[in-house]
Coordinates of C-alpha atoms in Angstrom, one line a residue:
M1 CA -47.7 -29.3 46.0
S2 CA -49.1 -25.8 46.9
P3 CA -46.8 -22.1 45.5
R4 CA -44.5 -20.9 47.9
R5 CA -44.7 -18.0 49.1
V6 CA -41.6 -15.9 49.8
P7 CA -42.1 -12.8 52.4
Y8 CA -42.3 -9.7 51.7
A9 CA -39.5 -8.6 53.2
I10 CA -36.9 -11.5 52.1
R11 CA -38.3 -10.0 48.5
M12 CA -37.2 -6.3 49.4
T13 CA -34.3 -7.7 50.3
A14 CA -33.3 -9.3 46.7
D15 CA -34.3 -5.8 45.3
V16 CA -32.0 -4.0 47.3
I17 CA -29.3 -6.7 46.5
A18 CA -30.3 -6.2 43.1
Q19 CA -29.9 -2.8 42.5
E20 CA -27.0 -2.5 44.3
L21 CA -25.5 -4.4 42.0
A22 CA -26.0 -2.8 39.2
A23 CA -25.2 0.4 40.8
T24 CA -22.1 -0.9 40.9
V25 CA -21.7 -2.7 38.1
Q26 CA -22.4 0.4 35.4
T27 CA -20.1 2.0 37.6
L28 CA -17.3 -0.2 37.1
E29 CA -18.3 -0.1 32.9
A30 CA -18.5 3.8 33.6
Q31 CA -15.1 4.1 34.8
R32 CA -13.7 1.8 32.3
R33 CA -15.2 4.1 29.6
A34 CA -13.8 6.8 30.4
E35 CA -9.8 4.6 31.8
T36 CA -10.4 4.3 27.8
I37 CA -11.7 7.4 26.2
A38 CA -8.9 9.4 28.5
R39 CA -6.0 6.5 27.2
A40 CA -7.2 7.4 22.8
A41 CA -6.9 11.0 24.5
D42 CA -3.5 11.0 25.0
M43 CA -3.0 9.1 22.1
R44 CA -4.3 10.6 19.8
T45 CA -2.9 14.3 21.1
D46 CA 1.0 12.3 20.9
L47 CA 0.2 11.3 17.2
M48 CA -1.4 14.9 16.2
Q49 CA 2.3 16.5 17.8
A50 CA 4.1 13.8 15.2
L51 CA 1.8 14.1 12.5
L52 CA 2.3 18.7 12.3
I53 CA 6.1 18.4 12.8
G54 CA 7.4 14.5 10.8
E55 CA 7.7 14.5 7.7
D56 CA 6.0 11.6 6.5
G57 CA 2.7 11.3 8.0
L58 CA 2.0 7.5 7.4
R59 CA 5.1 6.2 8.9
E60 CA 4.0 8.3 12.2
I61 CA 1.3 6.7 12.2
A62 CA 3.1 3.3 11.9
S63 CA 4.9 4.5 14.7
R64 CA 2.1 4.4 16.4
A65 CA 0.4 1.3 15.5
A66 CA 0.3 -1.1 18.2
A67 CA -1.2 2.1 20.6
I68 CA -4.0 2.4 18.3
C69 CA -4.9 -1.2 18.3
A70 CA -4.4 -0.6 22.2
S71 CA -7.6 2.4 21.9
L72 CA -9.9 1.0 19.2
D73 CA -9.3 -2.9 21.3
C74 CA -7.9 -4.3 17.8
P75 CA -5.4 -6.8 17.2
A76 CA -4.4 -5.5 13.5
L77 CA -4.2 -2.2 11.5
I78 CA -3.7 -1.6 7.9
V79 CA -3.1 2.3 7.0
I80 CA -3.4 3.6 3.5
Q81 CA -1.9 6.4 1.8
S82 CA -0.2 7.3 -1.5
G83 CA -0.6 4.1 -2.9
R84 CA 1.2 3.1 0.1
H85 CA 0.7 0.9 3.6
V86 CA 2.1 -0.6 6.2
V87 CA 0.3 -3.7 8.2
H88 CA 0.5 -4.1 12.2
G89 CA -0.7 -7.4 13.7
E90 CA -0.7 -10.8 13.4
L91 CA -2.4 -9.9 9.1
D92 CA -1.0 -12.3 7.4
A93 CA 0.7 -10.2 4.1
A94 CA -2.3 -11.6 1.2
T95 CA -4.9 -11.0 3.5
A96 CA -3.7 -7.2 3.9
A97 CA -3.1 -7.2 0.5
V98 CA -6.6 -8.4 -0.8
I99 CA -8.1 -5.8 2.2
V100 CA -5.9 -2.8 0.3
R101 CA -7.6 -3.6 -2.9
A102 CA -11.3 -3.9 -1.7
D103 CA -13.4 -1.2 -2.3
P104 CA -13.4 0.5 1.2
G105 CA -16.5 2.1 0.4
A106 CA -17.1 6.3 1.2
G107 CA -14.7 8.2 2.7
D108 CA -16.8 10.7 4.9
V109 CA -18.3 7.7 7.3
L110 CA -16.8 5.1 9.8
L111 CA -17.5 1.3 7.4
Q112 CA -18.1 -1.6 9.5
R113 CA -17.6 -5.0 8.4
L114 CA -18.3 -7.3 10.9
R115 CA -19.3 -10.3 8.3
A116 CA -17.4 -12.4 5.5
D117 CA -20.7 -11.7 3.9
D118 CA -20.3 -7.6 4.5
W119 CA -17.1 -8.1 2.5
P120 CA -17.3 -7.3 -1.5
E121 CA -17.6 -11.1 -3.3
A122 CA -14.5 -11.8 -5.2
A123 CA -12.3 -10.9 -1.7
R124 CA -15.0 -12.9 0.6
G125 CA -12.3 -16.2 0.4
H126 CA -9.1 -14.3 1.6
V127 CA -11.0 -12.3 4.7
Q128 CA -13.3 -15.3 6.7
A129 CA -10.4 -15.7 9.2
W130 CA -10.6 -11.3 9.2
P131 CA -14.2 -10.7 8.7
G132 CA -14.7 -7.5 11.5
M133 CA -13.2 -3.8 10.1
L134 CA -13.5 -0.3 11.1
A135 CA -12.7 1.3 8.6
M136 CA -11.8 5.5 8.9
C137 CA -10.4 7.8 6.0
F138 CA -8.8 10.9 6.8
D139 CA -6.9 12.1 3.9
P140 CA -9.5 11.2 0.6
P141 CA -7.0 14.0 -1.3
T142 CA -4.1 10.9 -0.5
D143 CA -6.9 8.1 -0.5
G144 CA -5.7 8.5 3.2
W145 CA -7.5 5.7 5.0
M146 CA -6.9 3.4 8.5
I147 CA -8.8 -0.3 8.6
A148 CA -8.6 -1.7 12.0
M149 CA -9.7 -5.7 11.3
R150 CA -11.0 -8.2 13.9
P151 CA -10.8 -11.9 13.5
E152 CA -13.0 -14.3 13.0
Q153 CA -15.3 -14.8 16.2
V154 CA -16.4 -19.0 16.6
A155 CA -19.5 -18.9 18.2
S156 CA -21.3 -22.1 19.5
I157 CA -24.8 -21.9 20.1
R158 CA -26.9 -25.1 22.3
W159 CA -30.6 -24.9 21.1
A160 CA -32.6 -27.2 23.0
G161 CA -34.1 -28.3 19.3
K162 CA -33.1 -28.6 16.1
P163 CA -34.4 -24.7 15.7
E164 CA -36.2 -25.8 12.1
K165 CA -40.0 -26.8 11.6
I166 CA -40.2 -30.5 10.8
V167 CA -42.2 -30.9 8.1
K168 CA -44.3 -34.0 6.6
V169 CA -46.6 -34.7 3.5
G170 CA -49.1 -36.8 4.7
P171 CA -52.6 -37.6 3.5
M172 CA -54.2 -34.8 3.7
G173 CA -50.9 -32.7 2.6
A174 CA -47.5 -30.9 4.2
R175 CA -48.3 -30.4 7.5
L176 CA -46.0 -29.0 10.6
T177 CA -45.7 -31.4 13.4
P178 CA -44.6 -31.4 16.7
R179 CA -41.0 -31.9 17.4
G180 CA -40.4 -35.5 18.7
S181 CA -37.2 -33.7 21.5
F182 CA -35.6 -31.6 22.3
D183 CA -32.5 -33.1 22.8
E184 CA -29.8 -30.0 22.3
W185 CA -28.9 -29.1 18.7
L186 CA -25.4 -28.0 18.6
E187 CA -25.1 -24.6 15.8
T188 CA -21.8 -23.3 15.4
V189 CA -21.2 -19.8 13.7
R190 CA -18.8 -19.1 11.3
G191 CA -16.8 -15.7 9.8
R192 CA -18.6 -12.9 11.7
A193 CA -16.1 -10.5 14.2
E194 CA -17.2 -9.2 17.6
S195 CA -18.8 -5.9 17.2
W196 CA -17.5 -2.8 17.9
S197 CA -18.4 -1.2 21.2
P198 CA -20.0 1.7 21.4
T199 CA -16.8 3.7 23.0
H200 CA -14.6 2.1 20.5
L201 CA -17.0 3.8 18.2
L202 CA -16.7 7.9 19.8
I203 CA -12.9 6.9 19.9
A204 CA -12.5 5.8 16.2
R205 CA -15.4 9.1 14.9
Q206 CA -12.4 11.0 17.2
M207 CA -9.8 10.1 16.1
Q208 CA -10.7 10.7 12.1
E209 CA -11.6 14.2 12.7
E210 CA -8.1 14.5 13.9
L211 CA -6.1 12.9 11.4
H212 CA -8.5 14.8 8.6
R213 CA -8.1 17.9 10.3
A214 CA -4.1 17.2 10.6
S215 CA -3.7 16.1 6.4
I216 CA -5.4 19.7 6.7
A217 CA -2.2 21.4 7.7
R218 CA 0.3 19.2 5.8
Q219 CA -2.2 19.8 2.6
N220 CA -1.5 23.8 3.2
E221 CA 1.7 23.4 4.2
T222 CA 2.8 21.7 1.1
D223 CA 0.9 23.7 -0.9
L224 CA 2.8 27.2 0.5
A225 CA 5.9 24.6 -0.3
R226 CA 4.9 24.4 -3.5
S227 CA 4.2 28.0 -4.4
Q228 CA 7.2 28.8 -2.5
L229 CA 9.3 26.3 -4.3
M230 CA 8.4 28.2 -7.8
A231 CA 9.3 30.9 -6.9
M232 CA 12.6 30.5 -5.5
L233 CA 13.0 28.2 -9.0
G234 CA 12.7 30.9 -11.1
H235 CA 14.4 32.9 -8.8
D236 CA 17.4 30.4 -9.7
L237 CA 17.6 29.2 -12.9
R238 CA 17.7 33.1 -14.1
E239 CA 20.9 33.5 -12.9
P240 CA 22.4 30.1 -14.3
L241 CA 19.9 30.5 -18.1
H242 CA 21.8 34.3 -17.9
A243 CA 25.1 33.7 -16.9
I244 CA 24.7 30.9 -20.1
Q245 CA 23.1 33.4 -22.4
M246 CA 25.9 36.1 -21.4
A247 CA 28.7 33.1 -21.8
A248 CA 26.8 32.9 -25.6
T249 CA 27.2 36.2 -26.4
L250 CA 30.6 36.3 -25.8
L251 CA 31.3 33.2 -28.1
Q252 CA 29.2 35.3 -30.3
N253 CA 32.0 38.3 -30.6
G254 CA 34.7 36.1 -30.1
G255 CA 35.4 35.6 -26.7
A256 CA 37.4 32.2 -25.7
A257 CA 35.6 29.4 -26.7
A258 CA 37.0 27.0 -23.5
P259 CA 36.3 29.5 -20.7
M260 CA 32.9 30.8 -22.1
G261 CA 32.5 26.5 -22.7
L262 CA 33.0 25.3 -18.6
R263 CA 30.8 28.4 -18.0
I264 CA 28.0 26.9 -19.8
Q265 CA 28.6 23.6 -18.9
N266 CA 28.6 24.9 -15.1
S267 CA 25.5 26.6 -15.3
S268 CA 23.4 23.9 -17.3
N269 CA 24.5 21.3 -15.0
R270 CA 23.5 23.7 -12.2
M271 CA 20.4 23.6 -13.7
S272 CA 19.5 20.6 -14.2
R273 CA 20.2 19.3 -10.8
L274 CA 17.6 21.1 -9.9
I275 CA 15.3 20.2 -12.3
S276 CA 16.2 17.1 -11.1
Q277 CA 15.1 18.0 -7.9
V278 CA 12.1 19.7 -8.7
L279 CA 10.8 16.7 -10.0
D280 CA 11.9 14.6 -7.2
V281 CA 10.3 16.0 -5.1
S282 CA 7.0 16.0 -7.6
K283 CA 7.1 12.3 -7.1
I284 CA 7.2 11.9 -3.2
E285 CA 4.3 15.1 -3.3
T286 CA 1.6 13.7 -5.3
G287 CA 2.7 9.8 -3.9
I288 CA 4.0 7.9 -7.0
G289 CA 6.9 7.5 -5.1
L290 CA 11.0 7.8 -6.9
G291 CA 10.3 4.2 -8.8
S292 CA 13.4 3.1 -7.4
Q293 CA 15.5 0.1 -9.2
M294 CA 15.1 -2.5 -6.6
Q295 CA 18.5 -5.1 -7.1
R296 CA 21.0 -6.6 -5.9
L297 CA 24.1 -4.7 -5.1
D298 CA 27.3 -4.3 -3.2
L299 CA 27.5 -0.9 -1.9
A300 CA 30.9 -0.6 -0.9
I301 CA 31.7 -0.4 -5.0
V302 CA 28.3 2.3 -5.7
V303 CA 29.9 4.5 -1.9
G304 CA 33.2 3.7 -4.3
D305 CA 32.4 5.4 -7.2
V306 CA 30.1 8.4 -5.9
V307 CA 34.3 8.8 -3.5
G308 CA 36.2 8.2 -6.4
E309 CA 34.6 10.8 -8.6
A310 CA 34.0 13.6 -5.2
S311 CA 37.5 13.1 -5.5
I312 CA 38.6 14.1 -8.6
G313 CA 36.1 17.1 -8.4
Y314 CA 37.0 18.4 -5.4
P315 CA 40.8 18.2 -5.2
E316 CA 41.8 19.9 -2.3
V317 CA 39.1 18.0 0.0
V318 CA 40.2 15.2 2.0
Y319 CA 38.3 11.8 1.4
K320 CA 39.3 9.1 4.6
V321 CA 37.2 5.9 3.7
A322 CA 37.2 2.9 6.0
G323 CA 35.1 -0.6 6.9
D324 CA 33.7 -3.4 4.9
S325 CA 34.9 -4.2 1.3
C326 CA 32.1 -5.5 0.6
A327 CA 28.3 -5.2 1.6
M328 CA 25.3 -5.9 -0.6
V329 CA 22.0 -5.2 -0.1
D330 CA 18.4 -5.0 -2.8
G331 CA 18.2 -0.9 -4.0
D332 CA 18.5 1.0 -7.4
A333 CA 22.9 2.0 -7.3
D334 CA 22.0 5.4 -9.0
R335 CA 19.6 6.1 -6.5
L336 CA 21.8 5.5 -3.6
A337 CA 25.2 7.1 -5.1
Q338 CA 21.9 9.7 -5.1
V339 CA 22.0 9.4 -1.2
A340 CA 26.3 9.2 -1.3
T341 CA 26.3 12.8 -3.1
K342 CA 24.4 14.2 -2.2
L343 CA 26.2 13.5 2.4
L344 CA 29.4 14.5 0.5
S345 CA 28.5 17.2 -0.9
N346 CA 26.3 18.2 2.8
A347 CA 29.8 17.3 3.7
R348 CA 31.3 20.1 1.7
S349 CA 29.3 22.9 1.9
H350 CA 28.9 22.8 5.4
G351 CA 32.0 21.3 7.4
L352 CA 35.2 23.1 8.4
R353 CA 38.1 23.1 5.9
T354 CA 40.6 21.8 8.1
G355 CA 39.1 18.7 8.7
S356 CA 38.8 16.2 6.4
I357 CA 35.6 13.7 5.3
D358 CA 35.5 10.3 6.9
I359 CA 33.6 7.5 5.0
S360 CA 32.7 4.6 6.7
L361 CA 30.6 1.3 5.3
K362 CA 30.3 -1.6 8.3
V363 CA 28.4 -4.8 7.4
G364 CA 26.1 -6.4 10.6
E365 CA 23.8 -9.6 11.8
R366 CA 21.1 -7.6 9.8
N367 CA 22.1 -4.2 8.8
V368 CA 24.5 -2.3 6.6
I369 CA 26.2 1.5 7.7
F370 CA 27.0 4.0 6.2
S371 CA 28.1 7.0 7.5
V372 CA 29.4 10.3 7.3
S373 CA 30.8 12.1 8.7
N374 CA 33.0 15.8 9.3
L375 CA 34.8 18.6 11.3
A376 CA 31.5 20.6 11.9
E377 CA 30.2 22.9 15.6
A378 CA 26.9 20.7 16.3
L379 CA 23.3 21.6 14.9
N380 CA 20.9 23.6 17.5
P381 CA 18.1 21.4 18.1
A382 CA 15.7 23.6 16.1
T383 CA 17.4 22.7 13.2
V384 CA 18.1 18.8 13.9
S385 CA 14.1 18.8 14.0
S386 CA 13.4 20.0 10.3
L387 CA 16.4 18.5 9.0
Y388 CA 14.5 16.5 7.0
K389 CA 11.7 19.2 5.5
P390 CA 12.0 21.1 2.7
F391 CA 12.7 24.6 2.0
K392 CA 14.5 25.0 6.1
A393 CA 15.1 28.9 6.2
A394 CA 18.7 27.4 6.9
S395 CA 19.1 26.3 3.8
L396 CA 18.8 29.3 1.5
H397 CA 21.6 31.3 0.9
N398 CA 23.4 30.1 2.2
A399 CA 26.6 31.9 1.4
R400 CA 29.3 27.7 1.4
N401 CA 25.8 26.3 -0.6
R402 CA 24.0 29.5 -1.9
G403 CA 22.1 27.6 -5.0
G404 CA 20.6 24.7 -2.5
M405 CA 17.0 24.9 -1.6
G406 CA 16.6 22.8 1.1
L407 CA 15.6 19.7 -1.3
G408 CA 17.9 17.3 -0.6
L409 CA 17.5 15.7 2.3
Y410 CA 14.5 15.4 2.1
I411 CA 14.8 13.6 -1.5
T412 CA 17.9 11.7 0.3
E413 CA 16.1 10.8 3.5
R414 CA 12.6 9.5 1.2
I415 CA 15.2 7.5 -1.5
V416 CA 16.5 6.1 1.9
S417 CA 13.0 5.3 3.4
E418 CA 12.3 3.5 0.0
H419 CA 14.6 0.7 0.9
G420 CA 13.9 -0.1 3.5
G421 CA 16.5 1.7 5.7
R422 CA 17.3 4.9 8.1
L423 CA 18.5 8.0 7.8
T424 CA 19.9 9.0 11.1
Y425 CA 21.9 12.7 12.3
S426 CA 24.3 12.4 15.3
Y427 CA 27.1 14.2 16.8
A428 CA 30.7 12.9 18.4
Q429 CA 33.8 13.9 19.2
G430 CA 33.9 17.6 17.3
R431 CA 32.0 16.1 14.2
V432 CA 28.8 15.8 12.5
V433 CA 28.1 11.8 11.4
F434 CA 24.9 10.9 8.9
S435 CA 24.5 7.2 9.1
V436 CA 22.8 5.7 6.8
S437 CA 21.5 2.1 7.9
L438 CA 19.7 -0.3 5.4
P439 CA 18.5 -3.7 5.4
L440 CA 21.5 -6.5 3.7
S441 CA 19.6 -9.2 1.0
V442 CA 18.5 -11.4 1.7
A443 CA 20.2 -14.0 -1.1

């Protein structure tokens, strides 16, 4: 019935223990924060190197989505650029499509959303299970966004009595009355996600700045490449145009029609090829894509037609075809024929004349592998690292391919990518091998 006085020594001991515990917790938290920031820095360095070397920024970011999610402590990630997007994690496609269409807001800040009510009204019903968003714009010209997503965190809150005040109307009017009971009242909170910590916000800001710098560097390279393209196009078009003018002059002066007609046809075909490549590059660089019209088709028939045309056009070249006679894929027949044509053209232009060009088509459990190989020396590592870049120095003024501007493999790789496949280079048994892997048709 009287106060229990805690001795001074015990109070001081408790105070010292509390300070020690607080210091230990603070040290552990600081250590964990430093480790998180260090891992994020390593991931960011690897990503920047890949972006500066790689061909497709969206693909490079997507290939490291798991590491980015770990750094930001989020289970799902959406990357958007040039009208394309990729999704990583447990986020379903329908919800991801709604998020992509939603207006992310200003591009120069980190945009956070933690509740479903924070989203535009049209999207609220779709993001109820994924209300947490941390969006960063890393490339405004191409509308490039990286969006980290967190799921709904259902929380149960226990109250000592229902929090709403009880209002009763009596003879004196409305009056607040004391609660009759303080029994436990359980409230379930939904439609909210876990808040982003200051550490994760710092990591996101640093990543946004690095990605933005890499995007500026890539844009500068693109501008330089575009200038080079215009210069080379003007130079390369001048030669076939001059040949056409000379042939027309000879025809007017009574020259032989057959050889002059062939000369005009060859020159115009070369001009058409150059212009088509430039148009394809323009479509890729502006982000509108190559416009492939997908349908179910037999890749073996497409490849067979291309090989047949090449055999007629270059009868001195030996073509050996092997593999499966049927390979159903979903694709654009014209674009896939363009891929096969380019790989055969490269094999003729860069392979040794003494060897054959081997074409292989193999159907696996999930993919179709289309390969073209030719007898040649292995490519050096520097060439391999820039194999799919446009305007390669090795492609310009090549004695075996004088009209080349280094655009063929660049366009070919993008076509394969639009079809959900991969274009790879390898060297085996003295032969250069280019392989195209395409997913089998699901129908």
